[in-house]
PDB file of C-alpha atoms in Angstrom:
ATOM      1  CA  MET E 296     -94.675  85.687  -0.340  1.00  0.00           C
ATOM      2  CA  ASP E 297     -91.897  84.469  -1.093  1.00  0.00           C
ATOM      3  CA  ALA E 298     -90.815  80.488  -1.017  1.00  0.00           C
ATOM      4  CA  LYS E 299     -88.803  81.068   2.058  1.00  0.00           C
ATOM      5  CA  SER E 300     -91.384  82.822   4.272  1.00  0.00           C
ATOM      6  CA  LYS E 301     -94.162  79.918   2.793  1.00  0.00           C
ATOM      7  CA  LYS E 302     -91.483  77.043   4.161  1.00  0.00           C
ATOM      8  CA  GLN E 303     -90.856  79.009   7.471  1.00  0.00           C
ATOM      9  CA  LEU E 304     -94.561  79.434   8.025  1.00  0.00           C
ATOM     10  CA  GLU E 305     -95.842  75.955   6.856  1.00  0.00           C
ATOM     11  CA  GLU E 306     -93.048  75.098   9.721  1.00  0.00           C
ATOM     12  CA  LEU E 307     -94.552  77.354  12.006  1.00  0.00           C
ATOM     13  CA  ARG E 308     -97.694  75.817  11.577  1.00  0.00           C
ATOM     14  CA  THR E 309     -96.117  72.041  12.523  1.00  0.00           C
ATOM     15  CA  SER E 310     -95.141  73.189  15.690  1.00  0.00           C
ATOM     16  CA  SER E 311     -98.276  75.638  17.057  1.00  0.00           C
ATOM     17  CA  ARG E 312    -100.256  72.230  16.992  1.00  0.00           C
ATOM     18  CA  SER E 313     -98.538  71.345  20.119  1.00  0.00           C
ATOM     19  CA  GLU E 314     -98.005  74.921  21.922  1.00  0.00           C
ATOM     20  CA  HIS E 315    -102.064  75.002  21.611  1.00  0.00           C
ATOM     21  CA  ALA E 316    -102.353  71.531  23.527  1.00  0.00           C
ATOM     22  CA  THR E 317    -100.017  73.259  25.874  1.00  0.00           C
ATOM     23  CA  LEU E 318    -102.037  76.356  26.236  1.00  0.00           C
ATOM     24  CA  LEU E 319    -104.974  74.232  26.869  1.00  0.00           C
ATOM     25  CA  MET E 320    -102.904  71.959  29.443  1.00  0.00           C
ATOM     26  CA  PRO E 321    -103.429  72.844  33.157  1.00  0.00           C
ATOM     27  CA  SER E 322    -100.976  75.363  34.771  1.00  0.00           C
ATOM     28  CA  SER E 323     -99.340  72.878  36.714  1.00  0.00           C
ATOM     29  CA  ASP E 324     -98.492  70.684  34.040  1.00  0.00           C
ATOM     30  CA  ALA E 325     -97.885  72.966  31.444  1.00  0.00           C
ATOM     31  CA  ILE E 326     -93.724  73.615  31.995  1.00  0.00           C
ATOM     32  CA  ALA E 327     -92.038  70.070  33.367  1.00  0.00           C
ATOM     33  CA  PRO E 328     -93.350  67.726  36.187  1.00  0.00           C
ATOM     34  CA  ARG E 329     -93.384  69.178  39.424  1.00  0.00           C
ATOM     35  CA  THR E 330     -90.857  67.727  42.338  1.00  0.00           C
ATOM     36  CA  LEU E 331     -92.027  66.740  45.273  1.00  0.00           C
ATOM     37  CA  GLY E 332     -91.486  70.244  47.321  1.00  0.00           C
ATOM     38  CA  GLN E 333     -93.604  71.765  44.695  1.00  0.00           C
ATOM     39  CA  ARG E 334     -95.921  69.548  45.087  1.00  0.00           C
ATOM     40  CA  MET E 335     -95.451  69.896  48.543  1.00  0.00           C
ATOM     41  CA  ALA E 336     -95.860  74.177  48.290  1.00  0.00           C
ATOM     42  CA  ASN E 337     -98.838  73.957  46.449  1.00  0.00           C
ATOM     43  CA  THR E 338    -100.945  71.440  48.562  1.00  0.00           C
ATOM     44  CA  ILE E 339     -99.675  73.316  51.398  1.00  0.00           C
ATOM     45  CA  THR E 340    -101.094  76.156  49.492  1.00  0.00           C
ATOM     46  CA  ALA E 341    -103.898  75.301  48.194  1.00  0.00           C
ATOM     47  CA  VAL E 342    -105.443  73.457  51.866  1.00  0.00           C
ATOM     48  CA  ILE E 343    -104.680  77.096  53.279  1.00  0.00           C
ATOM     49  CA  GLY E 344    -105.542  79.015  51.125  1.00  0.00           C
ATOM     50  CA  THR E 345    -109.665  77.749  52.214  1.00  0.00           C
ATOM     51  CA  TRP E 346    -112.273  78.986  54.753  1.00  0.00           C
ATOM     52  CA  THR E 347    -112.476  75.167  55.879  1.00  0.00           C
ATOM     53  CA  PHE E 348    -108.950  75.330  57.388  1.00  0.00           C
ATOM     54  CA  ILE E 349    -109.575  79.308  58.178  1.00  0.00           C
ATOM     55  CA  ILE E 350    -113.327  78.512  59.967  1.00  0.00           C
ATOM     56  CA  ILE E 351    -110.763  74.482  61.687  1.00  0.00           C
ATOM     57  CA  GLN E 352    -108.325  76.600  62.713  1.00  0.00           C
ATOM     58  CA  THR E 353    -110.077  79.179  64.574  1.00  0.00           C
ATOM     59  CA  ILE E 354    -111.927  76.353  66.289  1.00  0.00           C
ATOM     60  CA  ILE E 355    -109.036  74.797  67.313  1.00  0.00           C
ATOM     61  CA  ILE E 356    -107.518  78.302  68.864  1.00  0.00           C
ATOM     62  CA  ILE E 357    -111.016  79.283  70.272  1.00  0.00           C
ATOM     63  CA  GLY E 358    -110.967  75.938  71.745  1.00  0.00           C
ATOM     64  CA  TRP E 359    -107.411  75.597  72.849  1.00  0.00           C
ATOM     65  CA  THR E 360    -108.089  79.503  74.804  1.00  0.00           C
ATOM     66  CA  GLY E 361    -111.208  78.638  76.194  1.00  0.00           C
ATOM     67  CA  TYR E 362    -110.528  75.514  77.430  1.00  0.00           C
ATOM     68  CA  ASN E 363    -106.728  77.080  79.400  1.00  0.00           C
ATOM     69  CA  LEU E 364    -108.575  80.158  80.592  1.00  0.00           C
ATOM     70  CA  LEU E 365    -111.252  77.915  82.541  1.00  0.00           C
ATOM     71  CA  MET E 366    -108.971  75.333  83.360  1.00  0.00           C
ATOM     72  CA  GLY E 367    -106.472  78.640  84.860  1.00  0.00           C
ATOM     73  CA  LYS E 368    -102.719  77.278  86.454  1.00  0.00           C
ATOM     74  CA  SER E 369    -103.587  73.359  86.041  1.00  0.00           C
ATOM     75  CA  GLY E 370    -103.839  73.800  82.205  1.00  0.00           C
ATOM     76  CA  PHE E 371    -101.951  72.439  79.399  1.00  0.00           C
ATOM     77  CA  ASP E 372    -100.863  75.663  78.139  1.00  0.00           C
ATOM     78  CA  PRO E 373    -101.942  78.532  80.666  1.00  0.00           C
ATOM     79  CA  TYR E 374    -102.116  81.829  79.855  1.00  0.00           C
ATOM     80  CA  PRO E 375    -100.082  83.738  78.157  1.00  0.00           C
ATOM     81  CA  PHE E 376    -100.594  80.717  75.915  1.00  0.00           C
ATOM     82  CA  ILE E 377     -96.547  80.546  74.875  1.00  0.00           C
ATOM     83  CA  LEU E 378     -97.482  76.553  73.394  1.00  0.00           C
ATOM     84  CA  LEU E 379    -100.469  77.732  70.860  1.00  0.00           C
ATOM     85  CA  ASN E 380     -97.894  81.220  70.329  1.00  0.00           C
ATOM     86  CA  LEU E 381     -95.021  78.127  69.446  1.00  0.00           C
ATOM     87  CA  PHE E 382     -96.835  76.349  66.785  1.00  0.00           C
ATOM     88  CA  LEU E 383     -98.431  79.141  65.429  1.00  0.00           C
ATOM     89  CA  SER E 384     -95.057  80.564  64.995  1.00  0.00           C
ATOM     90  CA  PHE E 385     -94.169  77.675  63.430  1.00  0.00           C
ATOM     91  CA  GLN E 386     -96.948  77.261  60.785  1.00  0.00           C
ATOM     92  CA  ALA E 387     -96.024  80.832  59.363  1.00  0.00           C
ATOM     93  CA  ALA E 388     -92.798  79.909  59.657  1.00  0.00           C
ATOM     94  CA  TYR E 389     -93.409  76.541  56.956  1.00  0.00           C
ATOM     95  CA  THR E 390     -96.282  78.440  55.465  1.00  0.00           C
ATOM     96  CA  ALA E 391     -94.555  81.815  54.493  1.00  0.00           C
ATOM     97  CA  PRO E 392     -92.586  79.666  52.675  1.00  0.00           C
ATOM     98  CA  ALA E 393     -94.338  77.220  50.934  1.00  0.00           C
ATOM     99  CA  ILE E 394     -96.842  80.451  49.142  1.00  0.00           C
ATOM    100  CA  MET E 395     -93.700  82.167  47.964  1.00  0.00           C
ATOM    101  CA  MET E 396     -92.697  78.924  45.807  1.00  0.00           C
ATOM    102  CA  SER E 397     -96.044  77.956  45.046  1.00  0.00           C
ATOM    103  CA  GLN E 398     -96.006  81.550  43.357  1.00  0.00           C
ATOM    104  CA  LYS E 399     -92.696  81.164  41.467  1.00  0.00           C
ATOM    105  CA  ARG E 400     -94.422  78.159  40.371  1.00  0.00           C
ATOM    106  CA  GLU E 401     -97.322  79.879  38.734  1.00  0.00           C
ATOM    107  CA  GLY E 402     -95.368  82.455  37.729  1.00  0.00           C
ATOM    108  CA  GLU E 403     -92.549  80.465  35.466  1.00  0.00           C
ATOM    109  CA  VAL E 404     -95.571  78.737  33.995  1.00  0.00           C
ATOM    110  CA  ASP E 405     -97.502  82.010  33.412  1.00  0.00           C
ATOM    111  CA  ARG E 406     -94.103  83.404  31.324  1.00  0.00           C
ATOM    112  CA  TYR E 407     -93.834  80.087  29.519  1.00  0.00           C
ATOM    113  CA  ARG E 408     -97.670  79.809  28.798  1.00  0.00           C
ATOM    114  CA  ALA E 409     -97.565  84.512  28.055  1.00  0.00           C
ATOM    115  CA  GLU E 410     -94.583  82.787  25.252  1.00  0.00           C
ATOM    116  CA  ILE E 411     -96.176  80.927  24.184  1.00  0.00           C
ATOM    117  CA  ALA E 412     -99.278  82.906  23.405  1.00  0.00           C
ATOM    118  CA  SER E 413     -97.180  85.097  21.788  1.00  0.00           C
ATOM    119  CA  ASN E 414     -95.794  82.908  19.638  1.00  0.00           C
ATOM    120  CA  VAL E 415     -98.936  81.597  18.438  1.00  0.00           C
ATOM    121  CA  ASN E 416    -100.281  85.369  18.019  1.00  0.00           C
ATOM    122  CA  VAL E 417     -96.643  85.893  15.826  1.00  0.00           C
ATOM    123  CA  LYS E 418     -98.272  82.705  13.791  1.00  0.00           C
ATOM    124  CA  SER E 419    -101.838  83.998  13.414  1.00  0.00           C
ATOM    125  CA  ASN E 420     -99.916  87.129  11.447  1.00  0.00           C
ATOM    126  CA  LEU E 421     -97.849  85.206   9.070  1.00  0.00           C
ATOM    127  CA  GLU E 422    -101.047  83.453   8.399  1.00  0.00           C
ATOM    128  CA  MET E 423    -103.099  86.461   8.597  1.00  0.00           C
ATOM    129  CA  TYR E 424    -100.089  87.949   5.964  1.00  0.00           C
ATOM    130  CA  ALA E 425    -100.532  84.643   3.922  1.00  0.00           C
ATOM    131  CA  GLN E 426    -104.079  84.613   3.679  1.00  0.00           C
ATOM    132  CA  HIS E 427    -103.935  88.687   2.527  1.00  0.00           C
ATOM    133  CA  ASP E 428    -101.546  87.819  -0.611  1.00  0.00           C
ATOM    134  CA  LYS E 429    -103.757  84.958  -1.206  1.00  0.00           C
ATOM    135  CA  ILE E 430    -106.829  87.527  -1.377  1.00  0.00           C
ATOM    136  CA  ASP E 431    -104.720  90.122  -3.236  1.00  0.00           C
ATOM    137  CA  TYR E 432    -103.309  87.571  -5.489  1.00  0.00           C
ATOM    138  CA  LEU E 433    -106.603  86.393  -6.523  1.00  0.00           C
ATOM    139  CA  GLU E 434    -107.670  90.138  -6.731  1.00  0.00           C
ATOM    140  CA  GLY E 435    -105.315  90.620  -9.278  1.00  0.00           C
ATOM    141  CA  ASP E 436    -106.339  87.691 -10.904  1.00  0.00           C
ATOM    142  CA  ILE E 437    -109.958  89.119 -11.579  1.00  0.00           C
ATOM    143  CA  VAL E 438    -109.121  92.383 -12.213  1.00  0.00           C
ATOM    144  CA  THR E 439    -107.079  90.956 -14.771  1.00  0.00           C
ATOM    145  CA  SER E 440    -109.492  88.988 -16.082  1.00  0.00           C
ATOM    146  CA  ILE E 441    -112.145  91.972 -16.089  1.00  0.00           C
ATOM    147  CA  LYS E 442    -109.564  94.272 -17.963  1.00  0.00           C
ATOM    148  CA  GLU E 443    -109.398  91.641 -20.715  1.00  0.00           C
ATOM    149  CA  GLN E 444    -112.866  90.603 -20.528  1.00  0.00           C
ATOM    150  CA  LEU E 445    -114.031  94.731 -20.862  1.00  0.00           C
ATOM    151  CA  ALA E 446    -111.238  94.987 -23.879  1.00  0.00           C
ATOM    152  CA  ASP E 447    -113.063  91.895 -26.116  1.00  0.00           C
ATOM    153  CA  ILE E 448    -116.448  93.480 -25.311  1.00  0.00           C
ATOM    154  CA  SER E 449    -115.155  96.853 -26.465  1.00  0.00           C
ATOM    155  CA  ARG E 450    -113.526  95.114 -29.090  1.00  0.00           C
ATOM    156  CA  GLN E 451    -116.768  93.725 -29.987  1.00  0.00           C
ATOM    157  CA  LEU E 452    -118.911  97.062 -29.378  1.00  0.00           C
ATOM    158  CA  GLU E 453    -116.400  98.572 -32.178  1.00  0.00           C
ATOM    159  CA  ASP E 454    -117.412  95.951 -34.637  1.00  0.00           C
ATOM    160  CA  ILE E 455    -120.753  96.365 -34.405  1.00  0.00           C
ATOM    161  CA  LYS E 456    -120.596 100.291 -34.653  1.00  0.00           C
ATOM    162  CA  ARG E 457    -118.266  99.595 -37.658  1.00  0.00           C
ATOM    163  CA  GLN E 458    -120.990  97.389 -39.198  1.00  0.00           C
ATOM    164  CA  GLN E 459    -123.768  99.751 -38.462  1.00  0.00           C
ATOM    165  CA  ARG E 460    -122.218 102.761 -40.394  1.00  0.00           C
ATOM    166  CA  PRO E 461    -123.467 104.033 -43.133  1.00  0.00           C
ATOM    167  CA  GLN E 462    -121.306 102.998 -46.117  1.00  0.00           C
TER     168      GLN E 462
END
């Protein structure tokens, strides 16, 4: 690995610490602080996406329709429940955009985290290549050392053979 690559790898090591911390953050804090609208959208989405909300809304609708059916024409919203329809339409009109805003924010966070994860993977690969270079270098040193030792042993054997030959 040349000097430029080593310097680049060291810079990547330094920057990767903050990126690792970002990857471990909750997704809502990963990019920038959320605006009031984004916080409201996330809160609305979090509330609407629960069984508690569905059960409470179901109880309210059943109570609303039951009361007005029992009261007949004297109920506050007699059949065909125009006021109930208006409230549900109003709820849907504001819920859908809130869900879309929340999903858009989560998409941005996911893209940001994917980019960081990709950078971390690139850095990991560079680290791996650096380790391979170190291993190759060490193996080269070991092989060279073994060859030198083998040459020394061969010379010593030759010397011993020469000494043992009858003269």
